[in-house]
Amino acid sequence: MDWSRLMAIGFGVLRLSPAQFWAMTPKEFACASGLVVRGAGAVPDRAALEALMTRFPDQRVRDRHG
């Protein structure tokens, strides 16, 4: 974990006091600093997954011997 970067964001960008910074949970800090990407955890439904599988099929990878 890059504490120097996190503290720079907390103190410099968010202007938190040290007490406020250290009292925050990681999730609170991520939300406050904009490090959370909305929708990144969305799971595709079956139709979307099948469309992706059709568009990008798995390819058999040959090993070194063959």
Coordinates of N, CA and C in Angstrom, one line a residue:
M1 N 0.8 -1.2 0.0 CA 0.0 0.0 0.0 C 0.9 1.2 0.0
D2 N 0.6 2.2 -0.9 CA 1.4 3.4 -1.0 C 0.9 4.4 -0.1
W3 N 1.4 4.4 1.2 CA 0.9 5.3 2.2 C 1.2 6.7 1.9
S4 N 2.3 7.0 1.3 CA 2.7 8.4 0.9 C 1.7 9.0 0.0
R5 N 1.3 8.2 -1.0 CA 0.3 8.7 -2.0 C -1.1 8.9 -1.3
L6 N -1.5 7.9 -0.5 CA -2.8 8.0 0.2 C -2.8 9.2 1.1
M7 N -1.7 9.5 1.9 CA -1.7 10.6 2.7 C -1.6 11.9 2.0
A8 N -1.0 11.9 0.8 CA -1.0 13.1 0.0 C -2.4 13.5 -0.5
I9 N -3.1 12.5 -0.9 CA -4.5 12.7 -1.3 C -5.3 13.1 -0.1
G10 N -5.2 12.5 1.0 CA -6.0 12.8 2.2 C -5.7 14.2 2.8
F11 N -4.4 14.5 2.9 CA -4.1 15.8 3.5 C -4.1 16.9 2.5
G12 N -3.6 16.6 1.3 CA -3.4 17.7 0.3 C -4.7 18.0 -0.5
V13 N -5.3 16.9 -1.0 CA -6.5 17.1 -1.9 C -7.8 17.2 -1.0
L14 N -8.0 16.3 -0.1 CA -9.2 16.3 0.7 C -9.1 17.2 1.9
R15 N -7.9 17.7 2.2 CA -7.7 18.6 3.3 C -8.2 18.1 4.6
L16 N -7.9 16.8 4.8 CA -8.3 16.1 6.1 C -7.3 16.4 7.2
S17 N -7.7 16.5 8.4 CA -6.8 16.5 9.5 C -6.2 15.1 9.7
P18 N -5.1 15.0 10.4 CA -4.6 13.6 10.6 C -5.6 12.8 11.4
A19 N -6.3 13.3 12.3 CA -7.3 12.6 13.1 C -8.4 12.1 12.1
Q20 N -8.8 12.9 11.2 CA -9.9 12.5 10.3 C -9.4 11.4 9.3
F21 N -8.2 11.6 8.9 CA -7.6 10.7 7.9 C -7.5 9.3 8.6
W22 N -6.9 9.2 9.8 CA -6.7 7.9 10.4 C -8.0 7.3 10.9
A23 N -9.1 8.1 11.1 CA -10.3 7.6 11.6 C -11.2 7.0 10.5
M24 N -10.8 7.3 9.2 CA -11.6 6.8 8.1 C -11.4 5.3 7.8
T25 N -12.4 4.6 7.4 CA -12.2 3.2 6.9 C -11.7 3.3 5.5
P26 N -11.0 2.2 5.0 CA -10.5 2.3 3.6 C -11.7 2.6 2.6
K27 N -12.8 2.0 2.8 CA -14.0 2.3 1.9 C -14.4 3.7 1.9
E28 N -14.4 4.3 3.1 CA -14.8 5.8 3.2 C -13.8 6.6 2.5
F29 N -12.5 6.3 2.6 CA -11.4 7.0 2.0 C -11.5 6.9 0.5
A30 N -11.8 5.7 0.0 CA -11.9 5.4 -1.4 C -13.0 6.2 -2.0
C31 N -14.2 6.2 -1.3 CA -15.3 7.0 -1.8 C -15.1 8.5 -1.8
A32 N -14.5 9.0 -0.7 CA -14.2 10.4 -0.6 C -13.2 10.9 -1.6
S33 N -12.2 10.1 -2.0 CA -11.2 10.5 -2.9 C -11.5 10.2 -4.3
G34 N -12.6 9.5 -4.6 CA -13.0 9.2 -6.0 C -12.2 8.0 -6.5
L35 N -11.7 7.2 -5.7 CA -10.9 6.0 -6.1 C -11.9 4.8 -6.4
V36 N -13.1 5.0 -6.1 CA -14.1 3.9 -6.4 C -14.7 4.2 -7.8
V37 N -14.7 3.1 -8.6 CA -15.2 3.2 -9.9 C -16.6 2.6 -9.9
R38 N -17.6 3.5 -10.2 CA -19.0 3.0 -10.2 C -19.2 2.0 -11.3
G39 N -19.9 1.0 -11.0 CA -20.3 0.0 -12.0 C -19.2 -1.0 -12.3
A40 N -18.1 -0.9 -11.7 CA -17.0 -1.8 -12.0 C -17.3 -3.2 -11.6
G41 N -18.2 -3.4 -10.6 CA -18.5 -4.7 -10.0 C -19.7 -5.3 -10.7
A42 N -20.2 -4.7 -11.7 CA -21.4 -5.3 -12.3 C -21.2 -6.6 -13.0
V43 N -22.1 -7.5 -12.8 CA -21.9 -8.9 -13.3 C -22.8 -9.0 -14.5
P44 N -22.3 -9.5 -15.7 CA -23.2 -9.6 -16.9 C -24.2 -10.7 -16.7
D45 N -25.4 -10.5 -17.3 CA -26.4 -11.5 -17.2 C -26.0 -12.6 -18.2
R46 N -26.8 -13.7 -18.3 CA -26.4 -14.8 -19.1 C -26.3 -14.4 -20.6
A47 N -27.3 -13.6 -21.1 CA -27.3 -13.3 -22.5 C -26.0 -12.4 -22.8
A48 N -25.7 -11.5 -22.0 CA -24.5 -10.7 -22.2 C -23.2 -11.6 -22.2
L49 N -23.2 -12.5 -21.2 CA -22.0 -13.4 -21.1 C -21.9 -14.3 -22.4
E50 N -23.0 -14.8 -22.9 CA -23.0 -15.7 -24.1 C -22.6 -14.8 -25.3
A51 N -23.0 -13.6 -25.4 CA -22.6 -12.7 -26.5 C -21.1 -12.5 -26.4
L52 N -20.6 -12.3 -25.2 CA -19.1 -12.1 -25.1 C -18.3 -13.3 -25.5
M53 N -18.9 -14.5 -25.0 CA -18.2 -15.8 -25.4 C -18.2 -16.0 -26.9
T54 N -19.3 -15.6 -27.5 CA -19.3 -15.8 -29.0 C -18.4 -14.9 -29.7
R55 N -18.3 -13.6 -29.2 CA -17.4 -12.6 -29.8 C -16.0 -12.9 -29.5
F56 N -15.7 -13.4 -28.3 CA -14.3 -13.7 -27.9 C -14.1 -15.1 -27.5
P57 N -14.2 -16.1 -28.4 CA -14.1 -17.5 -28.0 C -12.7 -17.8 -27.4
D58 N -12.7 -18.8 -26.5 CA -11.4 -19.3 -26.0 C -10.7 -19.9 -27.1
Q59 N -9.4 -19.7 -27.2 CA -8.6 -20.4 -28.2 C -7.6 -21.3 -27.5
R60 N -7.5 -22.4 -28.2 CA -6.6 -23.4 -27.6 C -5.1 -23.0 -27.8
V61 N -4.4 -23.0 -26.8 CA -3.0 -22.5 -26.8 C -2.1 -23.7 -26.9
R62 N -1.3 -23.8 -27.9 CA -0.3 -24.9 -28.0 C 0.8 -24.8 -27.0
D63 N 1.2 -25.9 -26.4 CA 2.3 -25.9 -25.6 C 3.6 -25.9 -26.4
R64 N 4.7 -25.8 -25.7 CA 6.0 -25.7 -26.4 C 6.3 -27.0 -27.2
H65 N 5.7 -28.1 -26.9 CA 6.1 -29.3 -27.6 C 5.1 -29.7 -28.7
G66 N 4.1 -28.9 -28.9 CA 3.3 -29.3 -29.8 C 2.3 -29.0 -30.7

